[in-house]
Amino acid sequence: MNPKVKWSIAAVLILLLLGGLYMLEQILPANSIIFTVLQKGAIYSLIAVSLNLLNGFTGLFSLGQAGFMLIGAYTYAVLTIPPESRAAVYQYYDGGIIDFALPVPVAMILAGVAAGICAFLIGLPVLRMKGDYLAIATLGFAEIIRAIVQYDKLGPITNGSNLLRSFPVFHSTLFPFIVSGICIAVICLLINSSYGRAFKAIRDDEIAAEAMGINLFMHKEMALVTSAFFAGIGGALLAMFQMMVQARAFTSAMTYEILLIVVIGGIGSVTGSVIASFLFIASSEWWLRFLDEAQFIGGMQVPFLRPGFRMVVFSVIIMFVVLFYRKGIMGTKEFSIEGIYRFFTKGRSKAGKGAK
Amino acid sequence: MSENILHVENITMQFGGVVAVNNLTLDVGKGEIVALIGPNGAGKTTAFNVITGVYEPTNGRVDFQGQMMLQNHPTGKMAKAYKGENMGMYKHTMVKSPDAIAKLGIARTFQNIRLFSELTVLDNVLIAMHMRAKQNIFSATFRLNYKEEQRMRRAAMELLEIQNLQHLKDDIAGSLPYGIQRRLEIARALATEPKLLLLDEPAAGMNPQETQELTDFIVQIKDQYDLSIFMIEHHMDLVMQISDQIYVLDFGRLIAQGTPEEVSNDPRVIEAYLGVSEDAED
Ligand SMILES: Nc1ncnc2c1ncn2[C@@H]1O[C@H](COP(=O)(O)OP(=O)(O)OP(=O)(O)O)[C@@H](O)[C@H]1O
Ligand SMILES: [Mg+2]
């Protein structure tokens, strides 16, 4: 397909999507569950794709995504709370020691940079070693950073174990869609660049990659830092979505959730991660909610339905997906305009032959 | 001295108690085709792995283009366990990672083909051009390296055309027939712009006709790219036809060296290697 045609179609689809979201916001009440799902789904898409860059495209196994998100969320929150609100937020720490607020875009980029710097430092010792030490190191980092942030002595900056709030948040679903969309597009550009090819070479065969002159350590660092950078931005988005941050929430369970999304979507498929994020968030936040509430049919209470049952069903569904779709929804394939075009043209030419 | 592109001196590679390569000394001259032969388990691949930085040698040194590239001597536990010779002759330690050695200009193929099997044929070749491309992660991501990328793609397609693989450029490398994979591996090695090309059993699994084509091809690329070639090969007709120099390895030791005629008439070689294969053919 002509690239110009392809890009035009893509542009039209993006405009349609954004237009559709805008329309939705005019029609539905602002507290509709659909917006929760769309916003959180978009944010998780970015974080899942950032993890996929490591696990799926570079063959590095990291379990630190929640830690990088935490760094991003805190960096964003700490740097954007308006000075006039600080006295209330940092009430136990005399209003904290920071008395400025950065513009939102600057703070978001710094959120990514802070997470990237942490990743770089973790990578320095770990990525020189052969074997899967990265998983252990990043998991350890995520646990430790959660404790450090809550450390009382850091309270004037991090507010200790109290939550951070009053920072600027978004008011339209378009915001997380646009930010995540741009970030995912950049990741895709990277994956399809010469560096992305080098990452995939490392994933396929480290020894051969090294023999072709690819410096394993440097390229792994690049993948790790890039992944953390975007996880940091994802963390900032999540903070905005929740309208507050608290270190306690960024547990390893959060990392596993994201890992699960990547596996369900297909390790090595960007579109798979995105689709799986929305499905995952929709099921956990919306479709399966009714399982947590007692339901009555004709005056009879349906058995099993009580708080917590949702997670049981959810786990069973996940188990089935992992068992029967071992490669995830998409495998390593991508959902593309070209693919759809080919699908339809193939179908048509076959039909044409059949008619003659 | 500068006539030799590769100079291997007293290299010993000991794994635990196993001496895989024992005091190996050899030279590859500029523009020459040099063969390393020997029975299975003789230590040929291990010698390649030392030269390309996959293993650190236990003792000895390797020079490339007249410059010291690798040097080592037994230390720690190995100093006691060392079974080789010339201990104490080398005082320094100089190690290089495989990617640094590739960048110096040594490319290789692998005995058990190691392509990037999930990637396309074209990507396999492009990856080998990555290290010399003028770009960084930002310029590559945001396509500011557009011209460089175009140049790489053209050069990669040229390499594929030489091998007659251009029509397969979008095929997944791992799905190709064995013989084509071997040829692709050579194309990929050439894409690193090497001065010295190491081929580990390039004709393995090929029929006589394919082997003859490969023989001609090796001579052709040597001239076209101004290469020196160092190869491990079991197909004697290939080796005898094009080698300037042959080294024969047995149990990690060099047992003979010389021109094809000298080596094929050497009684030790006939006993250790050629004799065995003649027996096997009977
Ligand atoms: N990493 C290693 N650790 C321990 N022993 C090794 C290692 N690599 C090679 N060896 C041993 O070194 C010896 C030589 O192996 P090598 O692969 O170099 O032989 P070769 O001459 O290439 O044989 P072939 O013709 O079968 O390819 C073998 O006995 C092998 O078991
Ligand atoms: Mg071998």
PDB file of N, CA and C and ligand atoms in Angstrom, chain B residues 15 20 39-46 55 111 201 234, ligand 1:
ATOM      1  N   PHE B  15      39.456 -25.471  29.835  1.00  0.00           N
ATOM      2  CA  PHE B  15      38.182 -25.400  30.583  1.00  0.00           C
ATOM      3  C   PHE B  15      38.296 -26.350  31.760  1.00  0.00           C
ATOM      4  N   ALA B  20      41.300 -27.604  25.628  1.00  0.00           N
ATOM      5  CA  ALA B  20      40.638 -27.707  24.326  1.00  0.00           C
ATOM      6  C   ALA B  20      41.561 -27.239  23.206  1.00  0.00           C
ATOM      7  N   PRO B  39      40.104 -33.514  13.259  1.00  0.00           N
ATOM      8  CA  PRO B  39      38.946 -34.354  13.580  1.00  0.00           C
ATOM      9  C   PRO B  39      37.972 -33.665  14.542  1.00  0.00           C
ATOM     10  N   ASN B  40      36.826 -34.267  14.721  1.00  0.00           N
ATOM     11  CA  ASN B  40      35.828 -33.720  15.644  1.00  0.00           C
ATOM     12  C   ASN B  40      36.417 -33.567  17.037  1.00  0.00           C
ATOM     13  N   GLY B  41      36.088 -32.461  17.669  1.00  0.00           N
ATOM     14  CA  GLY B  41      36.555 -32.228  19.037  1.00  0.00           C
ATOM     15  C   GLY B  41      38.005 -31.805  19.126  1.00  0.00           C
ATOM     16  N   ALA B  42      38.619 -31.468  17.981  1.00  0.00           N
ATOM     17  CA  ALA B  42      40.037 -31.116  17.982  1.00  0.00           C
ATOM     18  C   ALA B  42      40.282 -29.755  18.623  1.00  0.00           C
ATOM     19  N   GLY B  43      39.250 -28.933  18.681  1.00  0.00           N
ATOM     20  CA  GLY B  43      39.429 -27.604  19.286  1.00  0.00           C
ATOM     21  C   GLY B  43      39.358 -26.476  18.281  1.00  0.00           C
ATOM     22  N   LYS B  44      38.873 -26.770  17.079  1.00  0.00           N
ATOM     23  CA  LYS B  44      38.846 -25.750  16.016  1.00  0.00           C
ATOM     24  C   LYS B  44      37.880 -24.617  16.361  1.00  0.00           C
ATOM     25  N   THR B  45      36.656 -24.984  16.700  1.00  0.00           N
ATOM     26  CA  THR B  45      35.667 -23.953  17.031  1.00  0.00           C
ATOM     27  C   THR B  45      36.113 -23.175  18.263  1.00  0.00           C
ATOM     28  N   THR B  46      36.721 -23.867  19.210  1.00  0.00           N
ATOM     29  CA  THR B  46      37.215 -23.179  20.404  1.00  0.00           C
ATOM     30  C   THR B  46      38.251 -22.123  20.008  1.00  0.00           C
ATOM     31  N   TYR B  55      35.512 -16.564  24.245  1.00  0.00           N
ATOM     32  CA  TYR B  55      36.246 -17.062  25.422  1.00  0.00           C
ATOM     33  C   TYR B  55      37.500 -16.221  25.622  1.00  0.00           C
ATOM     34  N   GLN B 111      29.173 -22.499  13.436  1.00  0.00           N
ATOM     35  CA  GLN B 111      29.009 -23.890  13.018  1.00  0.00           C
ATOM     36  C   GLN B 111      27.530 -24.302  13.068  1.00  0.00           C
ATOM     37  N   GLU B 201      32.888 -24.136   9.242  1.00  0.00           N
ATOM     38  CA  GLU B 201      32.230 -25.178   8.449  1.00  0.00           C
ATOM     39  C   GLU B 201      31.131 -24.621   7.551  1.00  0.00           C
ATOM     40  N   HIS B 234      35.439 -29.334   6.717  1.00  0.00           N
ATOM     41  CA  HIS B 234      35.682 -30.769   6.617  1.00  0.00           C
ATOM     42  C   HIS B 234      35.713 -31.249   5.167  1.00  0.00           C
TER      43      HIS B 234
HETATM   44  N1  LIG C   1      32.668 -24.067  27.022  1.00  0.00           N
HETATM   45  C1  LIG C   1      33.287 -25.249  27.117  1.00  0.00           C
HETATM   46  N2  LIG C   1      33.437 -25.849  28.311  1.00  0.00           N
HETATM   47  C2  LIG C   1      34.048 -27.041  28.415  1.00  0.00           C
HETATM   48  N3  LIG C   1      34.569 -27.719  27.383  1.00  0.00           N
HETATM   49  C3  LIG C   1      34.464 -27.191  26.163  1.00  0.00           C
HETATM   50  C4  LIG C   1      33.817 -25.917  25.953  1.00  0.00           C
HETATM   51  N4  LIG C   1      33.864 -25.620  24.636  1.00  0.00           N
HETATM   52  C5  LIG C   1      34.487 -26.652  24.059  1.00  0.00           C
HETATM   53  N5  LIG C   1      34.863 -27.595  24.956  1.00  0.00           N
HETATM   54  C6  LIG C   1      35.564 -28.832  24.669  1.00  0.00           C
HETATM   55  O1  LIG C   1      36.644 -28.536  23.836  1.00  0.00           O
HETATM   56  C7  LIG C   1      36.869 -29.590  22.923  1.00  0.00           C
HETATM   57  C8  LIG C   1      36.970 -29.028  21.529  1.00  0.00           C
HETATM   58  O2  LIG C   1      35.699 -28.581  21.085  1.00  0.00           O
HETATM   59  P1  LIG C   1      35.493 -27.797  19.727  1.00  0.00           P
HETATM   60  O3  LIG C   1      34.055 -27.478  19.616  1.00  0.00           O
HETATM   61  O4  LIG C   1      36.437 -26.680  19.679  1.00  0.00           O
HETATM   62  O5  LIG C   1      35.881 -28.881  18.645  1.00  0.00           O
HETATM   63  P2  LIG C   1      35.858 -28.770  17.057  1.00  0.00           P
HETATM   64  O6  LIG C   1      37.239 -29.001  16.597  1.00  0.00           O
HETATM   65  O7  LIG C   1      35.201 -27.535  16.627  1.00  0.00           O
HETATM   66  O8  LIG C   1      34.985 -30.035  16.684  1.00  0.00           O
HETATM   67  P3  LIG C   1      33.865 -30.226  15.566  1.00  0.00           P
HETATM   68  O9  LIG C   1      34.549 -30.622  14.324  1.00  0.00           O
HETATM   69  O10 LIG C   1      33.018 -31.333  16.105  1.00  0.00           O
HETATM   70  O11 LIG C   1      33.138 -28.954  15.452  1.00  0.00           O
HETATM   71  C9  LIG C   1      35.750 -30.567  23.081  1.00  0.00           C
HETATM   72  O12 LIG C   1      36.231 -31.656  23.831  1.00  0.00           O
HETATM   73  C10 LIG C   1      34.724 -29.810  23.875  1.00  0.00           C
HETATM   74  O13 LIG C   1      34.012 -30.663  24.723  1.00  0.00           O
END
